[in-house]
PDB file of C-alpha atoms and ligand atoms in Angstrom:
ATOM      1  CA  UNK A 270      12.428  -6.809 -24.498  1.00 61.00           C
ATOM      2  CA  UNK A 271      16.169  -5.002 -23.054  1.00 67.00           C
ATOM      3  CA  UNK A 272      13.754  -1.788 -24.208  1.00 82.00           C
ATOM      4  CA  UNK A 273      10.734  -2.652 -21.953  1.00 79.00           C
ATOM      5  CA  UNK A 274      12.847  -3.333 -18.996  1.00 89.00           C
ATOM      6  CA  UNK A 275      15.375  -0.587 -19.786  1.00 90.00           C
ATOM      7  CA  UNK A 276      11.332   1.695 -20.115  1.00 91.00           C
ATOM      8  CA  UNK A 277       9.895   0.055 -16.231  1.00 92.00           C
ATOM      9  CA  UNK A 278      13.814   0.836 -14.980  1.00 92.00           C
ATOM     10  CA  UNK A 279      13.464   4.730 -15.944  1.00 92.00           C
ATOM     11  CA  UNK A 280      10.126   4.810 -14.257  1.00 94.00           C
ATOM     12  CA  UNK A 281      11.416   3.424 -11.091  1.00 96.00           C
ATOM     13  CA  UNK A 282      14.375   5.426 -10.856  1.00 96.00           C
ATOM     14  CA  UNK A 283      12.056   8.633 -11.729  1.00 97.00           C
ATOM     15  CA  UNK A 284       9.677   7.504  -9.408  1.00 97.00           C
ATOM     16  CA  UNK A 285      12.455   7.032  -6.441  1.00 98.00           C
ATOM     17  CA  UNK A 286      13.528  10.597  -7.312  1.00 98.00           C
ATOM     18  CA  UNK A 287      10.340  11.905  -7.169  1.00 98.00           C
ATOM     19  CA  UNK A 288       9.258  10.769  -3.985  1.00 98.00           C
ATOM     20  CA  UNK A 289      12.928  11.690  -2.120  1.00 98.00           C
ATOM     21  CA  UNK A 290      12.486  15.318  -3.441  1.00 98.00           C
ATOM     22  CA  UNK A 291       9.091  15.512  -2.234  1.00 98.00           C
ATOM     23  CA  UNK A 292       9.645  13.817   0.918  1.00 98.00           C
ATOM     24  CA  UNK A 293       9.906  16.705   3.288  1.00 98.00           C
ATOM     25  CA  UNK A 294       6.468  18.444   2.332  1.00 98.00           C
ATOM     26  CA  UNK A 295       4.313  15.106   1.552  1.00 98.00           C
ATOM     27  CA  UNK A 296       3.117  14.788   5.187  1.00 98.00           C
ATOM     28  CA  UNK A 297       1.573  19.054   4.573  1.00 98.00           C
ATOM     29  CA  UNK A 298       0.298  18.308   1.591  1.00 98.00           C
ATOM     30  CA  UNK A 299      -1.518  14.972   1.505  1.00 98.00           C
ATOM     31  CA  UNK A 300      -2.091  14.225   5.432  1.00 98.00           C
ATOM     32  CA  UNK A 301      -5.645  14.985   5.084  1.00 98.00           C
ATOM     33  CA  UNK A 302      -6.417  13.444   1.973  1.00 98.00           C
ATOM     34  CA  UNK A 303      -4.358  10.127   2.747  1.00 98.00           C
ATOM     35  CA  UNK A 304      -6.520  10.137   6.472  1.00 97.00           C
ATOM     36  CA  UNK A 305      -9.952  10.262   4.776  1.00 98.00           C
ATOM     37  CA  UNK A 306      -8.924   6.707   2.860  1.00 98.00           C
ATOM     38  CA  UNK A 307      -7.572   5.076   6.040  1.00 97.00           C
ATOM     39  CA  UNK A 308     -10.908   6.322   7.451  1.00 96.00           C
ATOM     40  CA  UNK A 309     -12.659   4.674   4.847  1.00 96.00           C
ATOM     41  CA  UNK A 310     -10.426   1.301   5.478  1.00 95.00           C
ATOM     42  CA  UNK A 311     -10.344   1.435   8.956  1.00 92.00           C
ATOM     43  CA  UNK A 312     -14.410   1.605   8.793  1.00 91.00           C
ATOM     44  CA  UNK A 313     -14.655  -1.879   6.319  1.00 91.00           C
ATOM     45  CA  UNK A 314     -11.920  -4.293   7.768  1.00 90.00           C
ATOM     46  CA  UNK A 315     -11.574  -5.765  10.858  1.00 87.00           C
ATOM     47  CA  UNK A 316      -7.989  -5.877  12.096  1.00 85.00           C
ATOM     48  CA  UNK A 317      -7.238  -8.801  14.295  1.00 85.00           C
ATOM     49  CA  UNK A 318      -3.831  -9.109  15.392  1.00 87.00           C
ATOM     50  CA  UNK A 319      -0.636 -10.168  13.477  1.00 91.00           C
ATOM     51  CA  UNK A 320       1.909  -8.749  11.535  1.00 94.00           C
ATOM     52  CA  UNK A 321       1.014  -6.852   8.462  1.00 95.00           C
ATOM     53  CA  UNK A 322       2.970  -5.085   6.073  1.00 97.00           C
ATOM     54  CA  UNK A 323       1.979  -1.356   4.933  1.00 98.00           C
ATOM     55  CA  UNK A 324       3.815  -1.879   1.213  1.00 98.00           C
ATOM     56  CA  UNK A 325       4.704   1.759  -0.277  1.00 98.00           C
ATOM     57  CA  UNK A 326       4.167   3.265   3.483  1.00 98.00           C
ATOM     58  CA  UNK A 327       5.876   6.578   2.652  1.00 98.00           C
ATOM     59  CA  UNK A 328       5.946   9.319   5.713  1.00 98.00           C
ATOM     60  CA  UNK A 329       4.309   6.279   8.184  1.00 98.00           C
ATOM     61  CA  UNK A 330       1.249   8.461   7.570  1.00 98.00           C
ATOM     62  CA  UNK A 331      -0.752   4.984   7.998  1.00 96.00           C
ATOM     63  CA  UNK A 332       0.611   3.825  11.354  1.00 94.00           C
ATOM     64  CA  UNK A 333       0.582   7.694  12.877  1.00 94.00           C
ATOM     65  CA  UNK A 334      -3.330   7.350  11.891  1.00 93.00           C
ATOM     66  CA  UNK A 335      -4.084   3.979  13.320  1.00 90.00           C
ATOM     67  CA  UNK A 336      -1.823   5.270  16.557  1.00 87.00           C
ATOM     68  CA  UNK A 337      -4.157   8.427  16.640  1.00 82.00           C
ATOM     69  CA  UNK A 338      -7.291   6.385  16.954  1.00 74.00           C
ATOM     70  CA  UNK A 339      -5.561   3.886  18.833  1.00 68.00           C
ATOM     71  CA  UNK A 340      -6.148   1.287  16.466  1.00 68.00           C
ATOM     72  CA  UNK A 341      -3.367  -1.428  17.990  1.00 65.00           C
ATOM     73  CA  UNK A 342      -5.284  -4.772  18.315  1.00 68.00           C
ATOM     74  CA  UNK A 343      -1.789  -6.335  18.579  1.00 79.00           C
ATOM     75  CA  UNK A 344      -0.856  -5.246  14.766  1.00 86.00           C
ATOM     76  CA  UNK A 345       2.430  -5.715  14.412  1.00 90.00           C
ATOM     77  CA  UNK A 346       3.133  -3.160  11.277  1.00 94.00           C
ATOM     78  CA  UNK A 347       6.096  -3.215   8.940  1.00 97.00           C
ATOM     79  CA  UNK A 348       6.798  -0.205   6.633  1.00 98.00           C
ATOM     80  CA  UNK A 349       8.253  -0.765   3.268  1.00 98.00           C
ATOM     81  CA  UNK A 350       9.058   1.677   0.890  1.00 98.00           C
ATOM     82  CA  UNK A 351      11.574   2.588  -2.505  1.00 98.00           C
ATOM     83  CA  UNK A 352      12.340   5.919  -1.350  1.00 98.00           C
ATOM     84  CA  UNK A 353      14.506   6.386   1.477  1.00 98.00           C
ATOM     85  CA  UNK A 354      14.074  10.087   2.441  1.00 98.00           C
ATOM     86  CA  UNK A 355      10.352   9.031   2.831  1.00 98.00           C
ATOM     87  CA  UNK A 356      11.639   6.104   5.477  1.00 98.00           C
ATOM     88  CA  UNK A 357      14.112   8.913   6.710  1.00 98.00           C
ATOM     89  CA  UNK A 358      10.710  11.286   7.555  1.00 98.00           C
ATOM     90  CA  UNK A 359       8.651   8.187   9.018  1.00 98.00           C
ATOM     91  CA  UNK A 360      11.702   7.196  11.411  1.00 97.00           C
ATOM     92  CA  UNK A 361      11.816  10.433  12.663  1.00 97.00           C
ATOM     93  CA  UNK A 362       8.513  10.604  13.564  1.00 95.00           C
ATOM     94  CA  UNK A 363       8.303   7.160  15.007  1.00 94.00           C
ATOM     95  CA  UNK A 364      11.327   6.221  16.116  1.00 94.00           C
ATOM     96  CA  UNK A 365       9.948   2.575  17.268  1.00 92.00           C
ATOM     97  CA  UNK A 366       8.114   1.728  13.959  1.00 94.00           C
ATOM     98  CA  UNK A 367      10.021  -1.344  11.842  1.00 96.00           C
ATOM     99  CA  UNK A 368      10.986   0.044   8.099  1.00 98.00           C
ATOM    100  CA  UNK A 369      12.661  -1.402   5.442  1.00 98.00           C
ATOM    101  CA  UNK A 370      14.229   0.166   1.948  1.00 98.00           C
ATOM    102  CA  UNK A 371      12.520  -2.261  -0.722  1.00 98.00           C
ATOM    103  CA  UNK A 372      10.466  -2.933  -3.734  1.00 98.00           C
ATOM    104  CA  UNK A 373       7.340  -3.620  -4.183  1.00 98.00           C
ATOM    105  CA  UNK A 374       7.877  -5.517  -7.081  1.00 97.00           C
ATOM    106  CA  UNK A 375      10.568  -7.954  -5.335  1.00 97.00           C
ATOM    107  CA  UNK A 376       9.510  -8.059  -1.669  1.00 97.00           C
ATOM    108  CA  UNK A 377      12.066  -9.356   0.404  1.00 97.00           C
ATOM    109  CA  UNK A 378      10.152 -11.704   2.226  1.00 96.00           C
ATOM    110  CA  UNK A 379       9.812 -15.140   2.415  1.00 95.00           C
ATOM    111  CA  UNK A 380       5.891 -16.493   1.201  1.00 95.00           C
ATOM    112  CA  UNK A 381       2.767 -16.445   3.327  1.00 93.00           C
ATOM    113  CA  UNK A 382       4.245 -14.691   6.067  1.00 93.00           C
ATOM    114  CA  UNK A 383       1.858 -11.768   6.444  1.00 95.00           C
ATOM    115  CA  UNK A 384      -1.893 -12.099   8.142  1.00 93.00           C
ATOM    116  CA  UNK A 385      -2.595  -8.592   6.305  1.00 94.00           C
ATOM    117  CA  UNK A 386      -1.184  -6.484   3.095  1.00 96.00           C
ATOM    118  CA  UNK A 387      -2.023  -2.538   3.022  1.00 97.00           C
ATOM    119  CA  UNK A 388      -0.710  -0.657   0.257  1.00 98.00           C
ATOM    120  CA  UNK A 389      -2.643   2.717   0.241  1.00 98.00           C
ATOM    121  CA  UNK A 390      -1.878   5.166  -3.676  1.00 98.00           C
ATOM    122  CA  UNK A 391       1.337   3.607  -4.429  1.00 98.00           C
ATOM    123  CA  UNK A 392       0.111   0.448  -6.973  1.00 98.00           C
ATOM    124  CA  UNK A 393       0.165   2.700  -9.646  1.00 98.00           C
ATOM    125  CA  UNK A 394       3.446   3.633  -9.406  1.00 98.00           C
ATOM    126  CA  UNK A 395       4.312   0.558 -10.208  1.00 98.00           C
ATOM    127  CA  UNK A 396       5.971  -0.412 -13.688  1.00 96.00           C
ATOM    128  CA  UNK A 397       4.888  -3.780 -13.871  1.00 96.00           C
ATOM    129  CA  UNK A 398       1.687  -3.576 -11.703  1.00 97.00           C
ATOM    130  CA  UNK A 399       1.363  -7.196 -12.065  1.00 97.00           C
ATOM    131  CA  UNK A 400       4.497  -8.322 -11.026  1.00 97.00           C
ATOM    132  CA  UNK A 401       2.961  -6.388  -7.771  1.00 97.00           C
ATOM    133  CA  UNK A 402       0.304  -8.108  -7.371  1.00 97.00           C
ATOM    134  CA  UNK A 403       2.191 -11.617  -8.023  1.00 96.00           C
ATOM    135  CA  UNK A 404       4.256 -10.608  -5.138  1.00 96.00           C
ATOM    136  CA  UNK A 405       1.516  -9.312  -2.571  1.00 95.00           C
ATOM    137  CA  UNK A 406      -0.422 -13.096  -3.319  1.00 93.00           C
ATOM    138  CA  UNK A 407       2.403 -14.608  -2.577  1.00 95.00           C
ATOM    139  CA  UNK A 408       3.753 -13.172   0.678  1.00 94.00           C
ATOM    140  CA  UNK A 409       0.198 -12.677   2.441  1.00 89.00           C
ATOM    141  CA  UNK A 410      -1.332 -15.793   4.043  1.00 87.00           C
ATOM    142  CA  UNK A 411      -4.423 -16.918   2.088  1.00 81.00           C
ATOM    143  CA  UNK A 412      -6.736 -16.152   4.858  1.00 84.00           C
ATOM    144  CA  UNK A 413      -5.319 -12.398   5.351  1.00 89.00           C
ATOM    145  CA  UNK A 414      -6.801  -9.426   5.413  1.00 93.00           C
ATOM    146  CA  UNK A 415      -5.965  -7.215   1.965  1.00 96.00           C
ATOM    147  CA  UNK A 416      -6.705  -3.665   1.533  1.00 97.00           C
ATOM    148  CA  UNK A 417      -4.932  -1.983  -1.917  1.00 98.00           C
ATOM    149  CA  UNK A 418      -5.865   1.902  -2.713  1.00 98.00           C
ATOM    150  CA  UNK A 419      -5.017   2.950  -6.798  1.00 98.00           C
ATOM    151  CA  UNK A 420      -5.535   6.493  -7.722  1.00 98.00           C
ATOM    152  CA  UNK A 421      -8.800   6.228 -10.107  1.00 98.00           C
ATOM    153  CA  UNK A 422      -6.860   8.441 -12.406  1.00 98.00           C
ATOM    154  CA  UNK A 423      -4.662   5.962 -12.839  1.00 98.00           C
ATOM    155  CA  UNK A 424      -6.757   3.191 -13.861  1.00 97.00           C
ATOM    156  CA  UNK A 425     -10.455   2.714 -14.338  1.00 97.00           C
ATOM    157  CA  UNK A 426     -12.450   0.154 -12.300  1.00 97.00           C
ATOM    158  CA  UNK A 427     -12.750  -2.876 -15.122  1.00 97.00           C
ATOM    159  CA  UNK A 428      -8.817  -2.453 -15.328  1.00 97.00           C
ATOM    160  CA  UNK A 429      -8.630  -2.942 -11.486  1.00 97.00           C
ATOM    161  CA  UNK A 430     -11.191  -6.174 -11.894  1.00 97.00           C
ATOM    162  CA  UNK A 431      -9.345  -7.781 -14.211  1.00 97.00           C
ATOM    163  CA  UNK A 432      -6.124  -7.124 -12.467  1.00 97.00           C
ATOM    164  CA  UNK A 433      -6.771  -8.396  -9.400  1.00 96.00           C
ATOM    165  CA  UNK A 434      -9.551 -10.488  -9.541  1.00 94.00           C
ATOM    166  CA  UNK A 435      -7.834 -13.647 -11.322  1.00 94.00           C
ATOM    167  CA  UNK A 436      -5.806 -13.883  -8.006  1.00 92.00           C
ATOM    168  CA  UNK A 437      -8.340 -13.219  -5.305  1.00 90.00           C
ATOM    169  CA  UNK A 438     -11.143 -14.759  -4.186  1.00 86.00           C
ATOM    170  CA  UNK A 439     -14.370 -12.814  -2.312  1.00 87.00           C
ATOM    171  CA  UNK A 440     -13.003  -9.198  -3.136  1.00 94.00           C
ATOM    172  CA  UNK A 441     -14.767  -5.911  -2.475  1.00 95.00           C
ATOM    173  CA  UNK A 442     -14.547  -2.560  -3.306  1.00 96.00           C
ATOM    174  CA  UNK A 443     -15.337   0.272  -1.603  1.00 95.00           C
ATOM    175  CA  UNK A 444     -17.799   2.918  -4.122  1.00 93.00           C
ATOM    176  CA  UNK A 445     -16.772   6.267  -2.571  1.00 96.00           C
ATOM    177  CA  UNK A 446     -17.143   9.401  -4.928  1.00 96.00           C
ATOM    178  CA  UNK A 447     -15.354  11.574  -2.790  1.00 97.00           C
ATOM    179  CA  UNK A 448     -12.059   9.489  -2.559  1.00 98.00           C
ATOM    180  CA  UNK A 449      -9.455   9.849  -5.243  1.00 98.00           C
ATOM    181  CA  UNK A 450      -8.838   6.365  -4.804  1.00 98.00           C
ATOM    182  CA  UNK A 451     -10.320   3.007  -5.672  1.00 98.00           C
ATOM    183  CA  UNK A 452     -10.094   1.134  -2.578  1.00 98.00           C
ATOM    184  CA  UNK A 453      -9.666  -3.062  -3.149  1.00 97.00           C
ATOM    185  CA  UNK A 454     -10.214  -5.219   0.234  1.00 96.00           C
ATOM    186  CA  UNK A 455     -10.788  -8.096   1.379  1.00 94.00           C
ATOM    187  CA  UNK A 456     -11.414  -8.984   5.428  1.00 87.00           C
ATOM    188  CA  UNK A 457      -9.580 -11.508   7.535  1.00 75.00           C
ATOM    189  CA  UNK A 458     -11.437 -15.085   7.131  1.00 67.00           C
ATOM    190  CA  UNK A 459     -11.979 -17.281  10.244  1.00 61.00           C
ATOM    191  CA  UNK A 460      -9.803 -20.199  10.636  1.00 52.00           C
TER     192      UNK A 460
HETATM  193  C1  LIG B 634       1.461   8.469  -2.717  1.00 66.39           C
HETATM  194  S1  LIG B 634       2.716   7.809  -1.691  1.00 66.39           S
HETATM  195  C2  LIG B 634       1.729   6.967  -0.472  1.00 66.39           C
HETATM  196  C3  LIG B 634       2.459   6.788   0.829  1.00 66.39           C
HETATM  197  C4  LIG B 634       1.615   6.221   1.967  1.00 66.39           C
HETATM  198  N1  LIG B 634       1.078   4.917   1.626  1.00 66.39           N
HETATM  199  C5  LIG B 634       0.512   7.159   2.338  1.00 66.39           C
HETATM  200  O1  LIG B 634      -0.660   6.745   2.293  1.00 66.39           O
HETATM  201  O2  LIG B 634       0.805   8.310   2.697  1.00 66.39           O
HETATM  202  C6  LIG B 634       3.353   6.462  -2.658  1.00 66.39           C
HETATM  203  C7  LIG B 634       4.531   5.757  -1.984  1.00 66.39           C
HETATM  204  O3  LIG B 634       4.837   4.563  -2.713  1.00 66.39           O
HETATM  205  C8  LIG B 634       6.246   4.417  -2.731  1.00 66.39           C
HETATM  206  N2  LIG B 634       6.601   3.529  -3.862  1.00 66.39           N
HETATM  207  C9  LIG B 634       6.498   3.776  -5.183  1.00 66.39           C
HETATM  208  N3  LIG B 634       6.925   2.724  -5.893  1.00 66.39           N
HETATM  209  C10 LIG B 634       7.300   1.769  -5.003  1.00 66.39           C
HETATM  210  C11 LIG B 634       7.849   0.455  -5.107  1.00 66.39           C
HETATM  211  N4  LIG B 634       8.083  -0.106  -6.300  1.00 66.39           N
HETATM  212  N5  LIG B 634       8.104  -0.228  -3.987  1.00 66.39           N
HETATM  213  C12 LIG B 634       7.906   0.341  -2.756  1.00 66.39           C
HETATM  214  N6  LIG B 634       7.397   1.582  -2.590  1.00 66.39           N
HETATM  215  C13 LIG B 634       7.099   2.298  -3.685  1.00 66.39           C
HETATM  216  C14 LIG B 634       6.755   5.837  -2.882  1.00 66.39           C
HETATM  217  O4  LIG B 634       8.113   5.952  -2.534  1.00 66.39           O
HETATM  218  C15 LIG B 634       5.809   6.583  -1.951  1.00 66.39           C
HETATM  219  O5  LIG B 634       6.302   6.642  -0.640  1.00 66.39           O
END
């Protein structure tokens, strides 16, 4: 067991090193790529307002595409990430956007508080993926709007099924051969 833990801790830490070494030429090398998903979300859900939480938001890549196709609708979005030289890069770019240093895997956040969870190719970073998606079911509000992006080369589509499925009710996926990513979502319900 102290060996498991002592295994998911390595993979953290290498996976908070990673990202802060990287940090300065992510936004040149995956802008494009990372756009043609949010295209892909932006198309399927319909964003009503509230606050939302972009979980693993990196450079802000997310909220500088939904402010380039002036996407507000009164979404309020917070920005959490592990790596702080990737929070460093997104504050400089947007200087008003809300950011916090955190963990997916222990979000510091009380339950049901958000009306929508993005997390767009940073799941499978994730050590203990399920401790993940304990943690997103718990903070979003059941009637939220959900939209999760795993690199396919990370994990093939019955894996995602039987990951996420047990935990959420009327999920889709979007079938997209040209995105790198399987994308998970599920739309805002009606009160
Ligand atoms: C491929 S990048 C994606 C960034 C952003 N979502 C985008 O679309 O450009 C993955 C991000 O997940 C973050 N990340 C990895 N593990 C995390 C964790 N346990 N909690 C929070 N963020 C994490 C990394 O620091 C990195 O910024």
């Amino acid at each position: 067991m102290r060996n498991l833990n002592a295994k998911k801790l390595d993979k953290k830490i290498k996976i908070i090193e990673d990202y802060n070494s990287s940090a300065k030429i992510y936004d040149n090398r995956y802008k494009i790529i990372q756009n043609y998903k949010f295209k892909l979300i932006i198309e399927s859900l319909v964003f009503k307002s509230g606050i939302y939480l972009d979980a693993g938001s990196g450079t802000n890549l997310f909220l500088d595409y939904l402010n380039k196709e002036r996407i507000k609708r009164n979404i309020r979005l917070i920005g959490l990430d592990i790596s702080f030289n990737m929070l460093k890069i997104a504050k400089e770019k947007q200087k008003n956007s809300y950011l916090i240093l955190g963990d997916i895997e222990n979000l510091p956040f009380k339950s049901n508080l958000f009306a929508g969870f993005i997390s767009i190719t940073s799941f499978q970073n994730l050590p203990d993926i399920r401790k993940g998606i304990e943690e997103v079911n718990r903070v979003f509000k059941r009637s939220g709007l959900l939209a999760i992006t795993i690199l396919k080369k990370s994990f093939n589509l019955n894996e995602i099924k039987k990951l996420f499925q047990p935990h959420f009710q009327d999920l889709n996926y979007i079938y997209d051969n040209k995105c790198e990513d399987w994308i998970i979502f599920k739309n805002i319900k009606d009160d």
